Short mmCIF file of C-alpha atoms in Angstrom, two decimals:
data_model
loop_
_atom_site.label_atom_id
_atom_site.label_comp_id
_atom_site.label_asym_id
_atom_site.label_seq_id
_atom_site.Cartn_x
_atom_site.Cartn_y
_atom_site.Cartn_z
CA MET A 182 59.80 149.35 93.35
CA LYS A 183 60.94 145.90 92.26
CA LYS A 184 62.93 145.54 89.08
CA ILE A 185 61.74 142.97 86.58
CA ILE A 186 63.83 143.72 83.54
CA THR A 187 67.48 142.99 82.77
CA ILE A 188 69.95 145.78 83.84
CA GLY A 189 73.46 146.24 82.80
CA GLY A 190 76.53 145.26 84.89
CA ALA A 191 77.56 147.42 87.74
CA ALA A 192 80.66 148.12 89.68
CA VAL A 193 81.42 145.48 92.33
CA ALA A 194 82.52 146.54 95.74
CA ALA A 195 85.33 144.41 97.05
CA LEU A 196 85.84 143.56 100.73
CA ALA A 197 89.15 144.02 102.43
CA ILE A 198 90.68 140.59 102.62
CA ALA A 199 93.46 139.31 104.84
CA THR A 200 94.93 135.84 104.92
CA ILE A 201 96.04 134.74 108.49
CA PRO A 202 98.08 131.58 108.81
CA ALA A 203 96.56 129.05 111.06
CA LEU A 204 97.80 125.86 112.62
CA SER A 205 94.60 123.97 113.56
CA ALA A 206 94.92 120.27 112.57
CA SER A 207 93.46 116.83 113.13
CA ALA A 208 95.64 114.07 114.33
CA VAL A 209 93.37 111.39 112.83
CA THR A 210 92.60 112.75 109.34
CA ALA A 211 95.25 115.37 109.03
CA ILE A 212 92.77 118.09 108.13
CA THR A 213 94.68 121.25 108.28
CA GLN A 214 93.66 124.91 108.29
CA THR A 215 95.82 126.84 105.87
CA ALA A 216 94.21 130.31 106.16
CA THR A 217 91.59 132.49 107.61
CA ILE A 218 89.89 134.94 105.18
CA THR A 219 88.86 138.06 106.81
CA ALA A 220 85.49 139.35 105.55
CA ALA A 221 82.55 141.09 107.27
CA PHE A 222 79.15 139.54 106.94
CA ASP A 223 76.38 138.42 109.29
CA TYR A 224 74.47 135.15 109.92
CA GLN A 225 73.43 133.08 106.88
CA GLU A 226 70.45 130.70 106.51
CA SER A 227 72.21 128.75 103.72
CA SER A 228 74.94 128.64 101.19
CA ALA A 229 75.91 127.28 97.78
CA VAL A 230 78.95 126.50 95.71
CA SER A 231 79.48 126.79 91.98
CA PRO A 232 79.76 123.65 89.75
CA ASP A 233 83.56 124.17 89.38
CA GLY A 234 84.07 124.55 93.08
CA ASN A 235 85.58 127.95 92.92
CA ILE A 236 82.78 130.16 94.33
CA GLN A 237 81.10 129.97 97.62
CA VAL A 238 77.93 132.07 98.02
CA ILE A 239 77.55 133.90 101.24
CA LEU A 240 73.98 135.10 101.87
CA ASP A 241 73.96 137.86 104.48
CA LYS A 242 70.18 137.85 105.31
CA ASN A 243 70.40 140.28 108.16
CA ASN A 244 72.25 142.95 106.09
CA ASN A 245 70.58 142.24 102.74
CA LYS A 246 73.80 141.35 100.95
CA VAL A 247 75.28 138.57 98.87
CA PHE A 248 78.97 137.86 98.57
CA PHE A 249 81.07 135.54 96.36
CA ALA A 250 84.13 133.84 98.15
CA TYR A 251 86.73 132.66 95.68
CA ALA A 252 88.74 129.47 96.29
CA ASP A 253 91.56 130.28 93.75
CA SER A 254 92.33 133.82 95.13
CA GLU A 255 90.95 133.42 98.71
CA THR A 256 89.10 136.72 98.30
CA VAL A 257 85.52 137.87 98.96
CA VAL A 258 83.61 140.18 96.55
CA GLN A 259 80.11 141.70 97.20
CA VAL A 260 77.57 141.12 94.48
CA SER A 261 76.32 144.44 92.97
CA ASP A 262 72.67 145.15 93.81
CA PRO A 263 71.96 148.70 92.66
CA PHE A 264 68.16 148.45 93.23
CA ASN A 265 68.43 146.73 96.67
CA ASP A 266 66.69 143.63 95.56
CA PHE A 267 68.36 141.34 98.02
CA ASP A 268 65.75 141.71 100.77
CA GLU A 269 66.64 139.01 103.23
CA PRO A 270 68.33 136.62 100.81
CA TRP A 271 67.71 133.08 102.11
CA SER A 272 69.25 130.49 99.69
CA ALA A 273 70.76 130.15 96.28
CA ALA A 274 71.29 127.74 93.39
CA PHE A 275 73.64 127.86 90.39
CA SER A 276 72.74 127.06 86.83
CA PRO A 277 74.49 123.92 85.55
CA ASP A 278 77.11 125.86 83.71
CA GLY A 279 77.82 128.21 86.60
CA SER A 280 76.90 131.36 84.71
CA THR A 281 73.71 132.22 86.58
CA LEU A 282 72.79 132.29 90.30
CA TYR A 283 69.16 132.09 91.53
CA VAL A 284 68.61 133.68 94.96
CA SER A 285 65.44 133.26 96.91
CA ALA A 286 64.56 136.11 99.20
CA TYR A 287 62.33 135.92 102.26
CA SER A 288 60.51 138.91 100.87
CA SER A 289 59.05 136.52 98.23
CA ASP A 290 61.24 137.61 95.30
CA ILE A 291 63.67 135.44 93.30
CA ILE A 292 66.71 137.44 92.24
CA ILE A 293 68.78 136.32 89.28
CA VAL A 294 72.51 137.16 89.30
CA ASP A 295 74.90 137.28 86.43
CA VAL A 296 77.96 135.46 87.88
CA ALA A 297 80.58 136.88 85.49
CA SER A 298 79.69 140.48 86.18
CA LYS A 299 78.83 139.82 89.89
CA SER A 300 75.72 141.80 89.58
CA VAL A 301 71.85 141.39 89.76
CA SER A 302 70.43 141.00 86.29
CA THR A 303 66.68 140.36 86.89
CA THR A 304 64.12 140.10 89.74
CA ILE A 305 60.94 138.01 89.71
CA PRO A 306 58.69 139.62 92.38
CA ASP A 307 55.91 138.26 94.48
CA THR A 308 56.40 134.55 93.64
CA ASN A 309 53.89 133.11 96.13
CA PRO A 310 51.00 134.07 98.39
CA CYS A 311 52.97 133.23 101.56
CA SER A 312 55.55 136.01 100.61
CA GLU A 313 58.27 134.31 102.50
CA ASN A 314 60.67 132.33 100.21
CA GLN A 315 63.18 129.97 101.74
CA MET A 316 65.09 127.17 100.05
CA ILE A 317 65.69 127.00 96.25
CA GLY A 318 67.16 124.39 94.01
CA LEU A 319 67.73 123.81 90.25
CA SER A 320 67.72 120.42 88.43
CA PRO A 321 70.99 119.26 86.92
CA ASP A 322 69.84 120.02 83.43
CA GLY A 323 68.88 123.54 84.42
CA LYS A 324 65.17 123.08 83.44
CA TYR A 325 63.30 122.89 86.76
CA LEU A 326 63.52 125.41 89.56
CA ALA A 327 62.09 124.28 92.77
CA PHE A 328 61.55 126.45 95.90
CA ASN A 329 59.56 126.42 99.10
CA ASP A 330 58.26 129.12 101.46
CA ASP A 331 57.75 129.55 105.16
CA CYS A 332 54.18 128.17 104.93
CA SER A 333 55.68 124.77 103.94
CA ASP A 334 54.51 125.07 100.31
CA THR A 335 56.57 123.99 97.35
CA TYR A 336 56.62 125.32 93.85
CA VAL A 337 58.18 123.95 90.57
CA TRP A 338 58.89 126.27 87.70
CA ASP A 339 60.04 125.45 84.19
CA VAL A 340 62.97 127.78 83.55
CA THR A 341 62.98 126.95 79.86
CA ASN A 342 59.28 127.94 79.47
CA ASN A 343 59.56 131.50 80.84
CA TYR A 344 59.35 130.26 84.47
CA ALA A 345 55.93 128.83 84.03
CA GLN A 346 54.64 126.87 87.04
CA VAL A 347 54.52 123.13 86.66
CA GLY A 348 51.52 121.59 88.20
CA THR A 349 50.15 123.26 91.36
CA ASP A 350 51.95 124.10 94.60
CA PHE A 351 51.74 121.54 97.34
CA GLY A 352 52.29 121.37 101.14
CA THR A 353 54.76 119.24 103.05
CA ASN A 354 55.23 118.28 106.74
CA ASP A 355 57.60 121.12 107.44
CA ASP A 356 59.74 123.80 105.89
CA ALA A 357 62.60 122.40 103.71
CA THR A 358 66.24 122.36 104.89
CA GLY A 359 67.67 121.03 101.69
CA ILE A 360 66.82 120.00 98.13
CA PHE A 361 68.83 117.43 96.19
CA PHE A 362 68.49 116.05 92.60
CA PRO A 363 69.36 112.41 91.84
CA ASN A 364 68.41 113.11 88.24
CA SER A 365 66.74 115.87 86.13
CA THR A 366 63.16 114.78 86.85
CA THR A 367 63.29 113.97 90.63
CA ALA A 368 63.94 116.04 93.72
CA TYR A 369 64.40 115.01 97.33
CA MET A 370 63.55 117.71 99.99
CA ALA A 371 64.84 117.29 103.49
CA GLU A 372 62.51 119.03 106.13
CA ALA A 373 63.08 120.70 109.47
CA ASP A 374 61.28 117.85 111.28
CA GLY A 375 63.58 115.31 109.69
CA SER A 376 61.12 114.25 107.07
CA ILE A 377 62.01 113.72 103.45
CA ALA A 378 59.78 114.55 100.51
CA VAL A 379 59.96 113.02 97.01
CA VAL A 380 59.02 115.42 94.27
CA ASP A 381 58.17 114.63 90.56
CA LEU A 382 59.54 117.69 88.76
CA THR A 383 57.74 116.87 85.48
CA THR A 384 54.35 117.23 87.13
CA GLY A 385 55.20 119.52 90.06
CA SER A 386 53.72 117.00 92.54
CA LEU A 387 54.51 115.27 95.73
CA THR A 388 54.90 111.49 95.11
CA ASN A 389 56.08 110.37 98.58
CA GLU A 390 56.95 111.77 101.95
CA TRP A 391 58.86 109.89 104.59
CA ASP A 392 58.04 111.10 108.12
CA GLY A 393 61.03 112.09 110.37
CA ASN A 394 61.59 112.39 114.06
CA ASN A 395 64.84 114.38 114.19
CA PRO A 396 64.38 118.11 114.42
CA SER A 397 66.79 119.46 111.95
CA THR A 398 68.72 122.64 111.09
CA GLY A 399 70.41 121.47 107.87
CA SER A 400 71.07 118.60 105.55
CA CYS A 401 73.39 117.42 102.72
CA ALA A 402 73.52 114.57 100.25
CA SER A 403 76.05 112.05 98.80
CA PRO A 404 77.31 112.84 95.25
CA ASP A 405 74.61 110.84 93.57
CA ALA A 406 71.94 111.95 96.18
CA SER A 407 71.39 108.32 97.06
CA VAL A 408 71.94 109.23 100.74
CA VAL A 409 70.67 112.18 102.64
CA ALA A 410 72.17 113.21 106.01
CA ILE A 411 70.05 115.07 108.44
CA VAL A 412 71.87 117.50 110.75
CA PRO A 413 70.29 117.53 114.38
CA ASP A 414 69.35 120.88 115.96
CA GLY A 415 70.78 120.04 119.28
CA SER A 416 67.96 118.21 121.06
CA ILE A 417 69.77 115.01 120.02
CA ALA A 418 73.30 114.56 118.75
CA ASP A 419 72.76 112.03 116.08
CA LEU A 420 73.59 112.75 112.37
CA GLN A 421 71.02 110.55 110.63
CA PHE A 422 71.54 108.92 107.19
CA PHE A 423 68.54 108.02 105.01
CA ASN A 424 67.94 106.41 101.63
CA PRO A 425 65.56 109.18 100.30
CA ALA A 426 64.04 106.95 97.68
CA THR A 427 62.68 104.53 100.23
CA GLY A 428 62.80 106.51 103.55
CA GLU A 429 64.97 103.89 105.15
CA LEU A 430 67.11 104.95 108.04
CA LEU A 431 70.56 103.64 107.13
CA GLY A 432 72.32 104.65 110.27
CA ALA A 433 73.07 107.44 112.85
CA ALA A 434 76.28 108.84 114.11
CA ASP A 435 76.44 110.31 117.61
CA LEU A 436 78.42 113.55 117.20
CA GLY A 437 79.81 113.29 120.70
CA THR A 438 79.98 115.35 123.79
CA ASP A 439 81.48 118.40 122.00
CA PHE A 440 78.29 118.77 119.96
CA ALA A 441 76.09 121.76 120.72
CA SER A 442 73.74 122.64 117.75
CA GLY A 443 74.48 121.52 114.26
CA ALA A 444 74.35 123.92 111.40
CA ASP A 445 75.39 122.55 108.04
CA CYS A 446 77.13 119.53 106.51
CA ALA A 447 78.92 118.41 103.28
CA PHE A 448 79.87 115.01 101.80
CA THR A 449 83.46 114.68 100.57
CA GLY A 450 84.43 112.68 97.64
CA ASN A 451 85.33 109.49 99.51
CA GLY A 452 82.34 109.15 101.96
CA LYS A 453 83.24 111.48 104.82
CA VAL A 454 80.72 113.95 106.10
CA LEU A 455 81.77 117.27 107.66
CA VAL A 456 79.39 118.96 110.06
CA THR A 457 79.49 122.52 111.44
CA ASP A 458 78.07 123.78 114.71
CA TRP A 459 76.64 127.24 115.32
CA SER A 460 76.61 127.01 119.09
CA ARG A 461 79.91 125.59 120.02
CA THR A 462 82.88 127.82 120.80
CA PRO A 463 85.67 127.66 119.94
CA ALA A 464 84.46 127.07 116.41
CA ALA A 465 84.69 123.43 115.24
CA MET A 466 83.59 120.92 112.66
CA TYR A 467 82.86 117.23 113.16
CA VAL A 468 84.12 114.34 110.95
CA VAL A 469 81.73 111.31 110.27
CA ASN A 470 82.31 108.20 108.30
CA ALA A 471 79.38 107.88 105.87
CA ALA A 472 80.08 104.16 105.21
CA THR A 473 80.09 103.03 108.94
CA TYR A 474 77.88 105.91 110.24
CA GLU A 475 80.48 106.58 112.97
CA TYR A 476 81.65 109.81 114.39
CA GLU A 477 85.46 110.14 114.01
CA GLU A 478 86.61 113.36 115.56
CA THR A 479 86.17 117.01 116.17
CA VAL A 480 88.41 119.45 114.38
CA ASP A 481 88.98 122.90 115.80
CA VAL A 482 88.44 125.90 113.31
CA ASP A 483 90.08 129.20 113.70
CA LEU A 484 87.76 132.01 112.44
CA GLY A 485 89.97 134.77 113.70
CA THR A 486 88.54 137.83 115.44
CA VAL A 487 84.89 138.70 114.65
CA VAL A 488 82.37 141.04 116.23
CA GLY A 489 79.64 138.73 117.47
CA ALA A 490 79.33 134.96 117.85
CA ASN A 491 82.45 132.99 116.88
CA TYR A 492 80.77 129.80 115.59
CA SER A 493 81.12 127.74 112.52
CA ASN A 494 78.19 128.12 110.05
CA SER A 495 78.03 127.00 106.45
CA ILE A 496 80.49 124.57 104.82
CA ASN A 497 81.20 123.84 101.21
CA ILE A 498 83.64 121.49 99.55
CA MET A 499 85.73 123.64 97.11
CA ALA A 500 88.25 123.06 94.25
CA GLY A 501 91.72 121.98 95.34
CA CYS A 502 90.47 119.53 98.06
CA GLU A 503 89.54 122.40 100.41
CA ALA A 504 86.55 123.13 102.51
CA PHE A 505 85.43 126.65 103.09
CA VAL A 506 83.85 127.01 106.64
CA THR A 507 82.15 130.45 107.10
CA GLY A 508 81.71 131.88 110.50
CA TYR A 509 78.31 132.86 112.05
CA SER A 510 79.46 136.45 112.32
CA GLY A 511 82.04 136.62 109.52
CA ASN A 512 85.38 135.29 108.25
CA ILE A 513 86.08 132.05 106.44
CA ALA A 514 88.32 129.21 107.54
CA VAL A 515 90.12 127.45 104.66
CA MET A 516 90.43 123.76 105.65
CA THR A 517 92.61 121.67 103.46
CA LEU A 518 91.45 118.01 103.29
CA PRO A 519 93.79 114.87 102.98
CA SER A 520 94.30 113.89 99.37
CA ASP A 521 92.41 110.64 99.90
CA TYR A 522 89.26 112.76 100.53
CA CYS A 523 89.32 113.74 96.89
CA PRO A 524 89.13 110.75 94.53
CA ALA A 525 87.12 110.94 91.43
CA ALA A 526 83.43 109.98 92.18
CA ALA A 527 80.88 108.38 89.88
CA LEU A 528 78.12 110.84 88.87
CA PRO A 529 74.46 109.93 88.00
CA ASP A 530 73.61 109.90 84.34
CA THR A 531 71.45 112.93 84.14
CA GLY A 532 72.17 114.00 80.64
CA ALA A 533 74.28 116.92 81.75
CA SER A 534 78.02 117.16 81.58
CA ALA A 535 79.90 115.97 84.64
CA SER A 536 81.59 119.30 84.65
CA VAL A 537 78.40 121.21 85.23
CA ILE A 538 76.20 118.90 87.39
CA GLY A 539 75.10 120.26 90.73
CA THR A 540 76.16 123.08 93.04
CA SER A 541 78.50 121.28 95.42
CA ILE A 542 80.88 119.40 92.99
CA ALA A 543 84.36 120.71 92.67
CA LEU A 544 86.86 119.69 89.95
CA SER A 545 90.49 120.56 90.44
CA ALA A 546 93.70 119.12 88.99
CA GLY A 547 91.85 116.07 87.71
CA LEU A 548 90.39 115.38 91.20
CA LEU A 549 86.73 115.50 91.88
CA VAL A 550 85.65 116.63 95.31
CA ALA A 551 81.86 116.05 95.37
CA GLY A 552 79.33 117.51 97.65
CA ALA A 553 75.58 117.08 97.24
CA ILE A 554 74.00 117.78 93.90
CA ALA A 555 72.31 121.12 94.02
CA LEU A 556 72.95 121.30 97.74
CA ILE A 557 71.10 124.02 99.56
CA VAL A 558 71.10 123.90 103.35
CA VAL A 559 68.70 126.03 105.28
CA ARG A 560 68.84 126.64 109.09
CA ARG A 561 65.74 127.79 110.91
CA ARG A 562 66.83 128.95 114.33
CA GLN A 563 68.93 132.10 115.10
CA HIS A 564 70.89 133.14 118.18
CA SER A 565 69.57 136.19 119.91
#
């Protein structure tokens, strides 16, 4: 039976963690790998990072588990789920203050997690007729929760009004791979066929949809969400850059001969884009210049020893000018970025504090490492 009332905190099971020195480096950008965090989990459809850049969410869909990976301690902790509500967790979004995590489950539930206690607090069951929730995102002011399902339908809820639906659900060209917020009333949704939908959150309606031609497995956005990058699924090797407000294709970066099948991406604070690959071994990530739309290099990633496929999967920009790259079958590579990747970046005026805007913005030692606002990246295809 699904739980729909708040429960008390529960004991949290911690994973055994080991930090393994690594020497992987890039001659061009001097990206260095400083550690490999050993942690057991399985394939993820998506990920999220807390507003302060300290917590990466790991969604183990195949084993019905959720983990928090911490940048400050380089440890991983399993979120307590005493009623087994994490039934195929698919994606997640933090509240602006980082205290609450919303997790969408493929079983149709939305699970609410208290971040401080690392435990499930509430579950909202049976949220749509399709019964297969996928991507989820929360507006920068914490008011609007948007999510889509495997029937390519999108829903908008007013969190401040007891999760009342705003408008009516609407269909899009394809299932979403990412949702991004340029402000608190608009959302851009990247889709699996490369399309981009523009959503009015105040009315819960689709206002524009730009048709795409790039089958996609993931997406990410610049700090102000003025540029959306579409990760190719392998049929082509071009990372495409769009203006989501107009649908204009700004440029495309050929990821090179090493590219196999893209998984996830993240914008750094100074206009680089890092892309992971869930079919290339040894594991790697690609570096692209978002200003010139040019591929720069491939950086090897050491994920240590895992049982299963040793590929890079999700990537998040964390506090301390680091990137956490999770493996397809477990472990996390800690990649330290050059200091010039982490300048302060201008944020959109959304009415929210800069310290709490988005789920991919990291603040550390006065430096802002910015990923996409409310970035949720969803991959559709799995390895057999």
